């Protein structure tokens, strides 16, 4: 008898729990009304040609989400003044070793329901390190911290005409599928568990937001799959403003006019703030197997007499042990300069870059990179500058989804000095880029 009573109690508890794992009729009615509302709003916006980021082939939410995804996959560009999103780059050659690092980005209206994807804020770091060991920060030459504002513009072309009736059927199918999903949650526990994340909070506001997200996320998935092969050329354009209020060149030097510096080189730190602006455009052609990128930029930077033109030499502090024996007590890289004639001034820079990227297979890509720049110099003669022109082969290594995991570029650079007595030179180098594929 006692066992029978315990069994009945267990059955009653299980039945009670089963009853609780169901969506009540009041909340179901509210959710279904919201789904109808989202369907109506989506269709109304699709037929409205006055929207700022419209008309497009897909719904407004899907288009905003699509552009964010496409921009997050951009991995080409010239360092921090033009790149999109988070990344890390190391540039190594016989002349210098530089690094660029953007660890932090903030996207305004990241949620497509909150507004169009327009602005990206980021924090950037860059500098020069030892040319023999990029991890040797003891001989670090420069460090900069900057803030960047990126303004994105889009012009996506599509091959078929916009079909309002077809699009309405797609939206209706999403609403119908979700209606069935929530109705199952009102009839059995398994159906409830499938959407339990949407129903944990009992407030209407919380339920509304979660149901809204599920509706538009599902619509995004369906539209992306249906319209994926119907896009024409995707033209992505962005302007980037990079302001570096924190920047210093740090180095040791020997001044022939100061004998003490020969035995103990002096240290110097020079402020090198800068302001840069660039215009960039990436064209992705309909096949998706080729891309064309171009960029132009201009900048003004506080420079000094050693900027762009001087290289350090190895200095050794020799100490005598015996009459015939000496030892190296210390060594470091130093510059030779005349402190009395050392100058600082703001100088302009400008440049351009063109990249053609070909992806014949999903996991294979190769590109040609051509870039040129003109950097103003602080020299005795006005109008002095150095021109750097480079030609590189770019090899993005792709994962199984076709996203870049690391970019490797082998390049040749020609340096030409104008209005100076310095000799022109050519150097080979290699760049390593680590895109995070994320905004």
Tab-separated table of C-alpha atoms in Angstrom:
chain	number	residue	atom	x	y	z
A	1	UNK	CA	0.000	0.000	0.000
A	2	UNK	CA	2.818	2.363	0.929
A	3	UNK	CA	4.622	1.669	-2.353
A	4	UNK	CA	1.385	2.284	-4.278
A	5	UNK	CA	0.912	5.687	-2.611
A	6	UNK	CA	4.530	6.672	-3.389
A	7	UNK	CA	4.014	5.657	-7.013
A	8	UNK	CA	0.867	7.789	-7.270
A	9	UNK	CA	2.740	10.735	-5.728
A	10	UNK	CA	5.586	10.363	-8.215
A	11	UNK	CA	3.107	10.239	-11.104
A	12	UNK	CA	1.354	13.336	-9.786
A	13	UNK	CA	4.646	15.244	-9.470
A	14	UNK	CA	5.690	14.223	-12.977
A	15	UNK	CA	2.296	15.252	-14.353
A	16	UNK	CA	2.561	18.587	-12.563
A	17	UNK	CA	6.048	19.206	-13.974
A	18	UNK	CA	4.808	18.184	-17.418
A	19	UNK	CA	1.947	20.664	-17.130
A	20	UNK	CA	4.314	23.445	-16.142
A	21	UNK	CA	6.530	22.819	-19.188
A	22	UNK	CA	3.919	24.229	-21.542
A	23	UNK	CA	3.327	27.677	-22.951
A	24	UNK	CA	0.136	29.164	-21.546
A	25	UNK	CA	-2.528	30.435	-23.945
A	26	UNK	CA	-2.156	34.111	-22.973
A	27	UNK	CA	1.544	34.216	-23.782
A	28	UNK	CA	1.015	32.153	-26.940
A	29	UNK	CA	-1.574	34.640	-28.170
A	30	UNK	CA	0.808	37.529	-27.480
A	31	UNK	CA	3.718	35.824	-29.276
A	32	UNK	CA	1.633	35.006	-32.355
A	33	UNK	CA	0.448	38.608	-32.555
A	34	UNK	CA	4.074	39.771	-32.496
A	35	UNK	CA	4.993	37.379	-35.313
A	36	UNK	CA	2.204	38.787	-37.486
A	37	UNK	CA	3.402	42.297	-36.658
A	38	UNK	CA	7.025	41.511	-37.630
A	39	UNK	CA	5.809	39.994	-40.891
A	40	UNK	CA	3.789	43.118	-41.698
A	41	UNK	CA	6.615	45.511	-40.783
A	42	UNK	CA	9.114	43.551	-42.885
A	43	UNK	CA	6.844	43.589	-45.929
A	44	UNK	CA	5.982	47.277	-45.513
A	45	UNK	CA	9.672	48.254	-45.358
A	46	UNK	CA	10.495	46.043	-48.344
A	47	UNK	CA	8.009	47.942	-50.506
A	48	UNK	CA	9.067	51.363	-49.155
A	49	UNK	CA	11.671	53.007	-51.407
A	50	UNK	CA	12.286	55.988	-49.098
A	51	UNK	CA	14.434	54.119	-46.555
A	52	UNK	CA	18.034	55.353	-46.330
A	53	UNK	CA	19.597	51.935	-46.952
A	54	UNK	CA	17.014	50.722	-49.441
A	55	UNK	CA	15.813	49.277	-51.799
A	56	UNK	CA	17.745	46.014	-51.594
A	57	UNK	CA	17.209	42.470	-52.761
A	58	UNK	CA	16.613	41.157	-49.240
A	59	UNK	CA	14.806	42.500	-46.189
A	60	UNK	CA	16.333	45.434	-44.362
A	61	UNK	CA	17.396	43.364	-41.340
A	62	UNK	CA	19.054	40.735	-43.536
A	63	UNK	CA	20.884	43.357	-45.589
A	64	UNK	CA	22.254	45.051	-42.475
A	65	UNK	CA	23.391	41.695	-41.081
A	66	UNK	CA	24.903	40.728	-44.449
A	67	UNK	CA	27.006	43.885	-44.745
A	68	UNK	CA	28.398	43.353	-41.245
A	69	UNK	CA	29.375	39.793	-42.146
A	70	UNK	CA	30.991	40.911	-45.399
A	71	UNK	CA	32.969	43.712	-43.753
A	72	UNK	CA	34.171	41.416	-40.978
A	73	UNK	CA	35.737	39.176	-43.645
A	74	UNK	CA	37.810	41.940	-45.251
A	75	UNK	CA	41.439	41.038	-44.588
A	76	UNK	CA	43.291	43.178	-47.129
A	77	UNK	CA	44.394	46.772	-46.814
A	78	UNK	CA	47.444	48.733	-45.753
A	79	UNK	CA	47.832	48.458	-42.001
A	80	UNK	CA	45.875	50.400	-39.400
A	81	UNK	CA	44.925	53.435	-41.461
A	82	UNK	CA	42.753	51.475	-43.881
A	83	UNK	CA	41.977	48.006	-42.533
A	84	UNK	CA	38.571	47.045	-41.188
A	85	UNK	CA	37.939	45.299	-37.876
A	86	UNK	CA	40.381	43.590	-35.528
A	87	UNK	CA	43.729	42.296	-36.808
A	88	UNK	CA	47.456	41.989	-36.147
A	89	UNK	CA	50.225	42.546	-38.721
A	90	UNK	CA	54.014	42.251	-38.690
A	91	UNK	CA	56.114	43.722	-41.522
A	92	UNK	CA	59.710	42.459	-41.652
A	93	UNK	CA	62.476	43.493	-44.039
A	94	UNK	CA	66.163	44.382	-43.952
A	95	UNK	CA	65.329	48.045	-43.400
A	96	UNK	CA	62.801	47.943	-40.566
A	97	UNK	CA	60.368	45.777	-38.633
A	98	UNK	CA	56.930	47.164	-37.871
A	99	UNK	CA	53.855	45.862	-36.128
A	100	UNK	CA	50.197	46.934	-36.242
A	101	UNK	CA	47.594	45.711	-33.794
A	102	UNK	CA	43.900	46.538	-33.449
A	103	UNK	CA	42.529	44.600	-30.469
A	104	UNK	CA	39.400	46.652	-29.762
A	105	UNK	CA	36.515	47.632	-32.030
A	106	UNK	CA	33.057	48.996	-31.309
A	107	UNK	CA	30.306	48.923	-33.926
A	108	UNK	CA	27.483	51.423	-33.670
A	109	UNK	CA	24.113	49.725	-34.240
A	110	UNK	CA	25.679	46.271	-34.172
A	111	UNK	CA	22.170	44.890	-33.697
A	112	UNK	CA	20.555	45.212	-37.163
A	113	UNK	CA	17.197	45.997	-35.546
A	114	UNK	CA	18.656	49.144	-33.972
A	115	UNK	CA	19.771	50.881	-37.153
A	116	UNK	CA	21.964	50.679	-40.270
A	117	UNK	CA	25.576	49.543	-40.087
A	118	UNK	CA	27.506	52.795	-40.580
A	119	UNK	CA	30.301	53.493	-38.074
A	120	UNK	CA	33.119	51.482	-36.476
A	121	UNK	CA	35.282	52.812	-33.648
A	122	UNK	CA	38.613	51.143	-32.933
A	123	UNK	CA	41.759	51.427	-30.822
A	124	UNK	CA	45.021	50.814	-32.696
A	125	UNK	CA	48.636	50.258	-31.681
A	126	UNK	CA	51.682	50.324	-33.948
A	127	UNK	CA	55.426	50.688	-33.722
A	128	UNK	CA	58.872	49.591	-34.801
A	129	UNK	CA	60.879	46.889	-33.065
A	130	UNK	CA	64.322	45.372	-33.383
A	131	UNK	CA	65.006	44.340	-36.988
A	132	UNK	CA	66.652	41.084	-35.898
A	133	UNK	CA	64.150	39.983	-33.275
A	134	UNK	CA	60.595	41.335	-33.417
A	135	UNK	CA	60.010	40.236	-29.831
A	136	UNK	CA	62.980	42.234	-28.507
A	137	UNK	CA	61.271	45.327	-27.125
A	138	UNK	CA	64.463	46.497	-25.427
A	139	UNK	CA	65.576	48.178	-28.657
A	140	UNK	CA	62.115	49.362	-29.570
A	141	UNK	CA	62.309	52.418	-31.781
A	142	UNK	CA	58.748	53.730	-31.710
A	143	UNK	CA	55.302	53.148	-30.256
A	144	UNK	CA	51.972	54.729	-31.147
A	145	UNK	CA	48.466	54.537	-29.799
A	146	UNK	CA	45.584	55.815	-31.897
A	147	UNK	CA	41.831	56.013	-32.290
A	148	UNK	CA	40.092	55.305	-35.600
A	149	UNK	CA	36.633	56.129	-36.892
A	150	UNK	CA	35.464	54.192	-39.937
A	151	UNK	CA	32.441	55.248	-41.981
A	152	UNK	CA	31.101	52.455	-44.187
A	153	UNK	CA	29.076	52.799	-47.385
A	154	UNK	CA	27.600	50.057	-49.532
A	155	UNK	CA	26.358	49.566	-53.075
A	156	UNK	CA	25.320	45.978	-53.702
A	157	UNK	CA	24.019	45.091	-57.137
A	158	UNK	CA	21.716	42.168	-57.819
A	159	UNK	CA	20.857	40.320	-61.017
A	160	UNK	CA	17.122	39.564	-60.675
A	161	UNK	CA	14.599	42.303	-60.089
A	162	UNK	CA	13.078	42.656	-56.661
A	163	UNK	CA	10.000	40.439	-56.524
A	164	UNK	CA	7.685	41.650	-53.769
A	165	UNK	CA	5.409	38.611	-54.032
A	166	UNK	CA	8.267	36.108	-53.743
A	167	UNK	CA	9.761	37.997	-50.831
A	168	UNK	CA	6.375	38.082	-49.070
A	169	UNK	CA	6.149	34.299	-49.404
A	170	UNK	CA	9.607	33.916	-47.849
A	171	UNK	CA	8.644	36.103	-44.899
A	172	UNK	CA	5.341	34.257	-44.528
A	173	UNK	CA	7.119	30.893	-44.479
A	174	UNK	CA	9.361	32.102	-41.642
A	175	UNK	CA	6.353	33.355	-39.685
A	176	UNK	CA	4.453	30.094	-40.310
A	177	UNK	CA	7.370	27.929	-39.166
A	178	UNK	CA	7.743	29.940	-35.968
A	179	UNK	CA	3.983	29.841	-35.378
A	180	UNK	CA	4.114	26.043	-35.512
A	181	UNK	CA	7.145	26.054	-33.224
A	182	UNK	CA	5.463	28.133	-30.517
A	183	UNK	CA	2.158	26.246	-30.838
A	184	UNK	CA	4.021	23.019	-30.113
A	185	UNK	CA	5.390	24.688	-26.992
A	186	UNK	CA	1.791	25.046	-25.827
A	187	UNK	CA	0.978	21.358	-26.302
A	188	UNK	CA	3.962	19.345	-25.063
A	189	UNK	CA	7.126	19.625	-22.993
A	190	UNK	CA	9.470	18.797	-25.888
A	191	UNK	CA	8.075	21.702	-27.875
A	192	UNK	CA	8.429	23.979	-24.871
A	193	UNK	CA	12.071	23.036	-24.359
A	194	UNK	CA	12.817	23.906	-27.997
A	195	UNK	CA	11.988	27.581	-27.304
A	196	UNK	CA	12.517	27.693	-23.548
A	197	UNK	CA	15.191	30.396	-23.874
A	198	UNK	CA	12.526	32.753	-25.217
A	199	UNK	CA	10.156	32.039	-22.337
A	200	UNK	CA	12.358	31.991	-19.242
A	201	UNK	CA	11.548	35.610	-18.428
A	202	UNK	CA	7.831	36.107	-17.912
A	203	UNK	CA	7.786	39.842	-18.689
A	204	UNK	CA	6.250	40.826	-22.021
A	205	UNK	CA	9.158	43.114	-22.855
A	206	UNK	CA	11.735	40.336	-22.497
A	207	UNK	CA	9.606	37.848	-24.428
A	208	UNK	CA	9.033	40.422	-27.180
A	209	UNK	CA	12.763	41.042	-27.644
A	210	UNK	CA	13.628	37.342	-27.784
A	211	UNK	CA	10.806	36.467	-30.159
A	212	UNK	CA	11.793	39.408	-32.355
A	213	UNK	CA	15.414	38.228	-32.477
A	214	UNK	CA	14.385	34.665	-33.328
A	215	UNK	CA	12.084	35.887	-36.117
A	216	UNK	CA	14.667	38.093	-37.812
A	217	UNK	CA	17.557	35.666	-37.292
A	218	UNK	CA	15.516	32.920	-38.955
A	219	UNK	CA	14.572	35.301	-41.763
A	220	UNK	CA	18.250	36.167	-42.209
A	221	UNK	CA	19.194	32.488	-42.554
A	222	UNK	CA	16.430	31.732	-45.056
A	223	UNK	CA	17.081	34.819	-47.187
A	224	UNK	CA	20.849	34.366	-47.174
A	225	UNK	CA	20.455	30.834	-48.490
A	226	UNK	CA	17.840	31.741	-51.118
A	227	UNK	CA	19.495	34.922	-52.443
A	228	UNK	CA	23.149	33.888	-52.094
A	229	UNK	CA	23.693	33.280	-55.829
A	230	UNK	CA	21.583	36.242	-56.944
A	231	UNK	CA	23.920	39.053	-55.930
A	232	UNK	CA	25.919	40.922	-58.544
A	233	UNK	CA	28.997	43.015	-57.768
A	234	UNK	CA	29.292	43.985	-54.117
A	235	UNK	CA	30.882	47.414	-53.813
A	236	UNK	CA	32.041	48.102	-50.258
A	237	UNK	CA	33.422	51.572	-49.609
A	238	UNK	CA	34.754	52.993	-46.376
A	239	UNK	CA	36.477	56.124	-45.169
A	240	UNK	CA	38.770	55.882	-42.174
A	241	UNK	CA	40.070	58.648	-39.937
A	242	UNK	CA	43.008	57.674	-37.739
A	243	UNK	CA	44.142	60.039	-34.980
A	244	UNK	CA	47.313	59.127	-33.062
A	245	UNK	CA	47.682	61.508	-30.098
A	246	UNK	CA	50.111	59.088	-28.450
A	247	UNK	CA	53.313	58.560	-30.391
A	248	UNK	CA	57.015	58.666	-29.606
A	249	UNK	CA	60.279	57.692	-31.260
A	250	UNK	CA	62.720	56.465	-28.637
A	251	UNK	CA	66.389	56.024	-29.424
A	252	UNK	CA	69.949	56.349	-28.158
A	253	UNK	CA	72.440	58.548	-29.959
A	254	UNK	CA	76.041	59.716	-30.128
A	255	UNK	CA	76.719	63.399	-30.718
A	256	UNK	CA	80.243	64.146	-32.043
A	257	UNK	CA	80.005	67.545	-30.350
A	258	UNK	CA	79.455	65.867	-26.980
A	259	UNK	CA	82.415	63.560	-26.179
A	260	UNK	CA	80.634	61.999	-23.196
A	261	UNK	CA	78.056	60.411	-25.505
A	262	UNK	CA	80.780	58.327	-27.160
A	263	UNK	CA	81.345	56.375	-23.967
A	264	UNK	CA	77.743	56.619	-22.766
A	265	UNK	CA	75.160	57.241	-25.524
A	266	UNK	CA	72.387	59.668	-24.632
A	267	UNK	CA	68.693	58.758	-24.799
A	268	UNK	CA	66.117	60.807	-26.647
A	269	UNK	CA	62.328	60.635	-26.956
A	270	UNK	CA	60.562	62.647	-29.666
A	271	UNK	CA	56.794	63.124	-29.900
A	272	UNK	CA	55.393	61.886	-33.245
A	273	UNK	CA	51.625	62.362	-33.258
A	274	UNK	CA	49.778	61.988	-36.549
A	275	UNK	CA	46.445	62.356	-38.334
A	276	UNK	CA	45.539	60.150	-41.304
A	277	UNK	CA	42.518	59.820	-43.572
A	278	UNK	CA	41.923	57.169	-46.215
A	279	UNK	CA	39.295	56.255	-48.800
A	280	UNK	CA	39.007	52.539	-49.564
A	281	UNK	CA	36.907	50.389	-51.832
A	282	UNK	CA	36.600	46.632	-52.275
A	283	UNK	CA	34.782	45.145	-55.258
A	284	UNK	CA	33.680	41.523	-54.936
A	285	UNK	CA	32.603	40.209	-58.315
A	286	UNK	CA	29.524	37.975	-58.812
A	287	UNK	CA	31.412	34.693	-58.958
A	288	UNK	CA	32.932	35.434	-55.555
A	289	UNK	CA	36.264	34.178	-56.896
A	290	UNK	CA	37.904	37.539	-57.503
A	291	UNK	CA	38.181	40.851	-55.662
A	292	UNK	CA	39.663	44.222	-56.524
A	293	UNK	CA	40.751	46.651	-53.817
A	294	UNK	CA	42.045	50.209	-54.068
A	295	UNK	CA	42.868	52.858	-51.494
A	296	UNK	CA	44.286	56.360	-51.306
A	297	UNK	CA	45.380	58.134	-48.162
A	298	UNK	CA	46.876	61.354	-46.864
A	299	UNK	CA	48.464	62.080	-43.503
A	300	UNK	CA	50.313	64.682	-41.520
A	301	UNK	CA	52.855	63.549	-38.939
A	302	UNK	CA	55.250	65.227	-36.545
A	303	UNK	CA	58.691	64.025	-37.648
A	304	UNK	CA	62.328	64.702	-36.854
A	305	UNK	CA	65.713	64.695	-38.555
A	306	UNK	CA	66.078	60.912	-38.271
A	307	UNK	CA	62.572	60.020	-39.472
A	308	UNK	CA	62.424	57.808	-42.564
A	309	UNK	CA	66.108	58.201	-43.499
A	310	UNK	CA	68.526	57.109	-40.762
A	311	UNK	CA	69.529	53.685	-39.555
A	312	UNK	CA	71.160	52.846	-36.234
A	313	UNK	CA	74.603	51.323	-35.895
A	314	UNK	CA	75.843	48.910	-33.273
A	315	UNK	CA	77.724	50.607	-30.433
A	316	UNK	CA	80.049	48.620	-28.161
A	317	UNK	CA	81.347	49.614	-24.747
A	318	UNK	CA	84.801	48.036	-24.571
A	319	UNK	CA	86.504	47.558	-21.204
A	320	UNK	CA	90.150	46.554	-20.818
A	321	UNK	CA	90.824	43.494	-18.710
A	322	UNK	CA	94.586	43.332	-19.241
A	323	UNK	CA	97.121	45.089	-21.434
A	324	UNK	CA	96.239	42.731	-24.274
A	325	UNK	CA	92.634	41.773	-23.480
A	326	UNK	CA	89.373	43.683	-23.723
A	327	UNK	CA	85.758	42.672	-23.217
A	328	UNK	CA	82.431	44.004	-24.399
A	329	UNK	CA	80.709	45.376	-21.299
A	330	UNK	CA	77.641	46.664	-23.127
A	331	UNK	CA	76.255	47.138	-26.624
A	332	UNK	CA	73.230	48.823	-28.127
A	333	UNK	CA	71.939	50.318	-31.339
A	334	UNK	CA	72.579	54.035	-31.592
A	335	UNK	CA	72.179	56.913	-34.043
A	336	UNK	CA	74.702	59.583	-34.872
A	337	UNK	CA	73.355	63.123	-34.810
A	338	UNK	CA	74.246	66.700	-34.040
A	339	UNK	CA	71.977	67.754	-31.207
A	340	UNK	CA	72.393	71.407	-32.123
A	341	UNK	CA	70.964	70.902	-35.618
A	342	UNK	CA	68.356	68.278	-34.703
A	343	UNK	CA	64.960	69.439	-35.991
A	344	UNK	CA	61.303	68.514	-35.680
A	345	UNK	CA	58.459	69.547	-37.979
A	346	UNK	CA	55.085	68.422	-39.301
A	347	UNK	CA	55.376	66.773	-42.698
A	348	UNK	CA	52.733	65.428	-45.123
A	349	UNK	CA	52.474	61.858	-46.375
A	350	UNK	CA	50.359	60.416	-49.189
A	351	UNK	CA	49.993	57.085	-50.896
A	352	UNK	CA	47.884	54.594	-52.810
A	353	UNK	CA	47.468	50.841	-52.999
A	354	UNK	CA	45.884	48.387	-55.436
A	355	UNK	CA	45.284	44.678	-54.772
A	356	UNK	CA	43.788	42.059	-57.072
A	357	UNK	CA	42.801	38.870	-55.258
A	358	UNK	CA	41.918	35.643	-57.041
A	359	UNK	CA	40.306	32.661	-55.304
A	360	UNK	CA	40.127	29.806	-57.838
A	361	UNK	CA	39.245	27.270	-55.131
A	362	UNK	CA	37.470	27.556	-51.804
A	363	UNK	CA	40.637	26.864	-49.820
A	364	UNK	CA	43.137	28.608	-52.110
A	365	UNK	CA	43.730	32.293	-52.807
A	366	UNK	CA	46.503	34.439	-54.315
A	367	UNK	CA	46.827	38.163	-54.883
A	368	UNK	CA	48.975	40.872	-56.441
A	369	UNK	CA	49.705	43.928	-54.289
A	370	UNK	CA	51.078	47.188	-55.724
A	371	UNK	CA	51.569	50.190	-53.440
A	372	UNK	CA	53.340	53.529	-53.506
A	373	UNK	CA	53.812	56.237	-50.895
A	374	UNK	CA	55.460	59.629	-50.552
A	375	UNK	CA	56.716	60.558	-47.080
A	376	UNK	CA	57.897	64.061	-46.291
A	377	UNK	CA	61.327	64.428	-44.662
A	378	UNK	CA	62.775	66.870	-42.152
A	379	UNK	CA	65.897	67.844	-44.099
A	380	UNK	CA	68.067	70.846	-44.860
A	381	UNK	CA	66.397	71.243	-48.222
A	382	UNK	CA	62.667	71.941	-48.372
A	383	UNK	CA	60.487	69.562	-50.349
A	384	UNK	CA	62.571	66.501	-49.506
A	385	UNK	CA	60.718	63.218	-49.394
A	386	UNK	CA	61.144	59.495	-49.881
A	387	UNK	CA	59.093	57.444	-52.317
A	388	UNK	CA	58.453	53.790	-51.525
A	389	UNK	CA	57.018	51.622	-54.281
A	390	UNK	CA	56.430	47.946	-53.622
A	391	UNK	CA	55.259	44.889	-55.539
A	392	UNK	CA	54.086	41.885	-53.569
A	393	UNK	CA	52.542	38.434	-53.900
A	394	UNK	CA	49.820	37.895	-51.332
A	395	UNK	CA	48.938	34.408	-50.062
A	396	UNK	CA	45.861	34.279	-47.790
A	397	UNK	CA	45.597	30.864	-46.118
A	398	UNK	CA	41.919	29.906	-45.934
A	399	UNK	CA	40.001	27.603	-43.615
A	400	UNK	CA	37.311	25.144	-44.682
A	401	UNK	CA	34.719	27.935	-44.733
A	402	UNK	CA	36.814	30.073	-47.060
A	403	UNK	CA	37.778	32.610	-44.367
A	404	UNK	CA	41.372	33.851	-44.144
A	405	UNK	CA	43.329	32.510	-41.178
A	406	UNK	CA	46.640	34.229	-41.903
A	407	UNK	CA	47.930	36.412	-44.735
A	408	UNK	CA	51.517	36.060	-45.934
A	409	UNK	CA	52.974	38.502	-48.456
A	410	UNK	CA	56.419	38.459	-50.031
A	411	UNK	CA	57.324	41.831	-51.511
A	412	UNK	CA	60.043	43.898	-53.130
A	413	UNK	CA	60.266	47.589	-52.243
A	414	UNK	CA	62.155	50.344	-54.034
A	415	UNK	CA	63.088	53.437	-52.016
A	416	UNK	CA	63.850	56.635	-53.926
A	417	UNK	CA	65.021	59.784	-52.149
A	418	UNK	CA	64.116	63.147	-53.668
A	419	UNK	CA	65.951	66.400	-52.876
A	420	UNK	CA	68.405	64.616	-50.578
A	421	UNK	CA	71.901	63.196	-50.976
A	422	UNK	CA	70.844	59.709	-49.857
A	423	UNK	CA	71.243	56.831	-52.289
A	424	UNK	CA	68.252	54.916	-53.606
A	425	UNK	CA	67.903	51.303	-52.557
A	426	UNK	CA	65.828	48.170	-53.058
A	427	UNK	CA	64.847	45.684	-50.361
A	428	UNK	CA	62.977	42.397	-50.037
A	429	UNK	CA	60.613	41.713	-47.188
A	430	UNK	CA	57.726	39.681	-45.845
A	431	UNK	CA	54.458	40.590	-44.116
A	432	UNK	CA	52.394	38.432	-41.799
A	433	UNK	CA	48.780	39.375	-41.170
A	434	UNK	CA	46.435	37.752	-38.660
A	435	UNK	CA	42.818	38.782	-39.330
A	436	UNK	CA	40.338	37.963	-36.571
A	437	UNK	CA	37.382	37.898	-39.030
A	438	UNK	CA	35.359	39.821	-36.496
A	439	UNK	CA	34.166	43.346	-35.862
